[in-house]
Structure formats: C-alpha cells, structure tokens
Amino acid sequence: MSNTELHQLGVAELAAQLKSKEISAVEAAQHFLARAKQHKHLGAFVAIHEDTTLAQARAADALIAQGKGGRLAGVPIAHKDIFVTKDFPTTAASKMLKGYQSPFDATVVTKLTASGAVTLGKLNCDEFAMGGANENSAIAPVGFDAAQPVRNPWNIERVPGGSSGGSAAAVAARLAPAVTGTDTGGSIRQPASFCGITGIKPTYGRASRYGMIAFASSLDQAGPMGRSAEDCALLLSEMCGPDLDRDSTSLDVPAEDFTAQLNDSIEGLRIGVPAEFFGDGLSADVRAAVDASLKEYEKLGAKLVPITLPRTELSVPVYYILAPAEASSNLSRFDGVKFGHRAQKYADLNDMYKKTRAEGFGDEVKRRIMIGAYVLSEGYYDAYYLQAQRIRRMIADDFQTAFKDCDVIAGPAAPTTAWAIGGKSDPVSNYLADIFTLPASLAGLPGLSLPAGFGDAGMPVGLQLIGNYFSEGKLLNAAHRFQQATDFHLQRPAGI
Ligand code: GLN
C-alpha cells in the first residue's frame, strides 16, 4: 500500500499493517496530520498538536517493536472536544472553556490510549453538544481566526449534522480512520447519517461518562464513528466497561468484544419497521433509500415486521424539556469561579456571575438554560418536568412492547439529508429534525446509523438500527452484513 492511499484503510486493516510493521505509527500519524492541514477548510479540528501526536506515535512504535501494544496500537484517532484530555486543550466548543487545560483524561480517552490509539487532535462540535448542525461552535477551528460552522465533505455548502459534526466530517473526509463522538439525542447517529459514515451509541451506562463534559447526564453517551460497522465494533470494544468509582451511572457489565458476532448469519432476523418513522415528515428521497435498504435486508434473509412506536412524536417535547432541565443544572458549574472564562469587570459577586455567563455562553446554550430553569421552577415543575418524565417512561415501555415482536428496529436516522448551512435558522425546526433519534435516547437504548445510499443532490442517507439493551453486538452484526453486501460505506466525497 502506497503512503498516499493510507487514509483509505479502515481501522482493522490499518491496525493489521501497523502490527506487521508494513507501516509505522509515526508514518500513519504524519499522513493524517498532513491531511487535516490539507482539508482545514472543513473546520473539523479545533486542536492539533503535532509534537504530542508524534510522541504518542513513537511510543506506539516502540511497543509494537517489542511485540506489545493493544488492539489499536498505532491507530490514529481524534476525539470530539467534549472529552477532556490532558495533552490537548478542551473547550466543548464554548468560549466559556477557551484555554481550559484538563489535568486528566476522560475514561474513554484513557481506554483508547491504553489500547494503543494515537490522538490526532480534538474535533469541533456544537457548543456543549447542543445542536444538530454544528453551526453552534464558538471556537475557531484550526486554520481560522473566528468560529465557523463545520462543513460537510459531500458538499461544503451543507451542514455535517451535529453535535458531533467535526467528528463525522473528519471520518468522511478521511482525516482520521475513526473518531469518538457523543450522543445525547442523536449526535452520533444524525451526523453519521449526514456524512455517509457509520456511528453507534451504546446502551446508556456502557461507556463511562467520566471526563465527558456533561450536557444532559441521564442521556449522554459516548460512542465511535467510523467508516464501517467493523471499525466501530473495534473501537466500541475498547471504549466500554464499568467505571463504577468514577461514574455513578456506569453499568457493572463487563467489556465485550463486539467484533465476535460480526459475521453471524442474519437469516430470520426480525426487523421491526415502525409506522411512525415513515409518516408525512419524511422526505421522499430518504424514504426511497431507506425502503431500498430494507429490501436489501430481506434479501439477506431478514424478515420485516410492522410495529408501532405510538409516542414517537412526543419524544421531541419530552426531550426538549428534560435535556434543557439537566443542562441548566449541569452548566451551573460554569460560574467564573472554578473553570474557564471570568468577566474582567464586575461590581460584585452576582454581577460577576451574570457577566461571566452572558459573555461565555452562546445563544443556543442560553436558550436551553432558560428553558431548563423554567421547567424546573416551582409552579411549572409538575406540569412540564414531571409530566415529561412520565412520558419518557412510556416511550421506554413502548420499545419493550415492540421488542416482543422483533429483534431490531429499523428506520431513517433523520427526516432529510443534510441541509444548507444557515438553512434552518429557527431553533424549533432544528429540534423537530431530531424526531427519529430521540426515542432511543430517551429509552437509553443502543442505536446505530449506517450509510444506506444517497438522496437528492447526492447527499448521503443513514439507516438507523435500534436494539434492545445490550444488543450492540447484534446491531453491529446486522450493519456489517449489510456492508458486506453493499458498498455505500466505501463511497467517498469527490476529491477525497
Ligand atoms: N440535536 C440534539 C440537541 O440539540 C441532540 C444533541 C446531542 O445528541 N448532543 O440537543
């Protein structure tokens, strides 16, 4: 393999070539660092430190030379800037944390590093992971003087999705073989769908939230994004596992090798197709691609089963009450005292809090803090917050009813393909576009998006697969079998 094509390798192939010393970790790191520079117009990276990356790569080469090094030895990856890292700054794409340097690594970062992965840098995202288009970043990406929306490599006038938009754009443009993302209400699955890549959010509690800057703690989950289900399985296997002392919602479930089931037959797999995911709001091009991929599953031996998830529509108001409620509480820590930004001039303590927060947070974050404070306030708590909690429970129960009749659920990841930058300026239209990812988030279920073809103007369409708790292996298996039979995941944007 010539060096110029290194970036076309998936994680599994790259790891094998590193292990057999066909290429060195330093060569791989240099190759991807050069690509990041070459494609900086996408705005995908917010931090790159070549020296740090190359030092990590040299350490990986030393381990490989001794026949040591984990499963990802020397594989370059990059992290969403929501994970704290001791060797790179962490901002959560917020002015509030500009210049912040964490003294420790998030558990997910520690685990991937322990497996031998080399960190290329930090990836752009929506501020505090709030958004679905990556237009809410307040941090200037590498190569820019001011904050920019991240661009979709398939069409740079379009959004990459969000909030893990930098992550998805980086994989689609082959700036990294795979990356980390986080998903609170769809932020792995929706950008994966918009950028034509694969991404999985595991069961809530599988991956540690320690060191992942909190947005809505009862929903936040980390997961991998890569080109294929196989690559995601490799990364996810290294990311998960109990972290009971550090994350009170971490599950005491042992780490699993999610690659073990990849090649299992899916003959007889019952795929539930929820009527509510195919209503009027679904655009015709997405529907056509999703229908075609369901037919492909039938060819592979799966059986389609009509199911119903009757409260799908309610997931939008429920999520946009609960997530802001939790955010308003989580973000109270950014008060100018302990972290990051502090206003320069203020009259007294109260004035310092007010000015610091007014200066440090962007509009979307402020909007959510206000909604959150409102729904939690005395007099409104019962009407909004409590009611939303009750419906959240019902949404989770609806899935359990559905899983009596099917093994996995399939549908679109998003109602449309990626829209134009600046094309959805009103917040509510952004919120409504989350309708298909929110139900699994509210229920804490694992969800995956895989490339399922192309819609109008050649933009990628994602097929979402949702499984019951702890069925990540089954989801990755179903996605892998599809990818063995199709080549959507191998297609790439022009010029990449
Ligand atoms: N788009 C959703 C939101 O804005 C989801 C974000 C996420 O999953 N982090 O809240």
PDB file of C-alpha atoms and ligand atoms in Angstrom, residues 129-132 163 183-187 215 319-320 368 434, ligand 1:
ATOM      1  CA  ALA A 129     -23.072  19.335  22.314  1.00  0.00           C
ATOM      2  CA  MET A 130     -26.257  21.376  21.887  1.00  0.00           C
ATOM      3  CA  GLY A 131     -27.299  21.346  18.275  1.00  0.00           C
ATOM      4  CA  GLY A 132     -27.844  19.232  15.223  1.00  0.00           C
ATOM      5  CA  SER A 163     -23.485  17.933  17.506  1.00  0.00           C
ATOM      6  CA  ASP A 183     -24.896  11.217  21.608  1.00  0.00           C
ATOM      7  CA  THR A 184     -27.458  12.786  23.926  1.00  0.00           C
ATOM      8  CA  GLY A 185     -30.368  12.943  21.497  1.00  0.00           C
ATOM      9  CA  GLY A 186     -28.803  11.744  18.254  1.00  0.00           C
ATOM     10  CA  SER A 187     -25.437  13.471  17.985  1.00  0.00           C
ATOM     11  CA  PHE A 215     -24.936  18.187  28.797  1.00  0.00           C
ATOM     12  CA  TYR A 319     -36.532  15.591  25.196  1.00  0.00           C
ATOM     13  CA  TYR A 320     -36.595  19.379  24.842  1.00  0.00           C
ATOM     14  CA  ARG A 368     -31.567  25.877  26.930  1.00  0.00           C
ATOM     15  CA  ASP A 434     -34.290  15.069  15.846  1.00  0.00           C
TER      16      ASP A 434
HETATM   17  N1  GLN B   1     -29.680  17.717  18.327  1.00  0.00           N
HETATM   18  C1  GLN B   1     -29.946  17.369  19.693  1.00  0.00           C
HETATM   19  C2  GLN B   1     -29.837  18.580  20.566  1.00  0.00           C
HETATM   20  O1  GLN B   1     -29.633  19.623  20.051  1.00  0.00           O
HETATM   21  C3  GLN B   1     -29.014  16.276  20.153  1.00  0.00           C
HETATM   22  C4  GLN B   1     -27.683  16.749  20.611  1.00  0.00           C
HETATM   23  C5  GLN B   1     -26.824  15.643  21.150  1.00  0.00           C
HETATM   24  O2  GLN B   1     -27.133  14.470  20.987  1.00  0.00           O
HETATM   25  N2  GLN B   1     -25.776  16.036  21.833  1.00  0.00           N
HETATM   26  O3  GLN B   1     -29.970  18.515  21.745  1.00  0.00           O
END
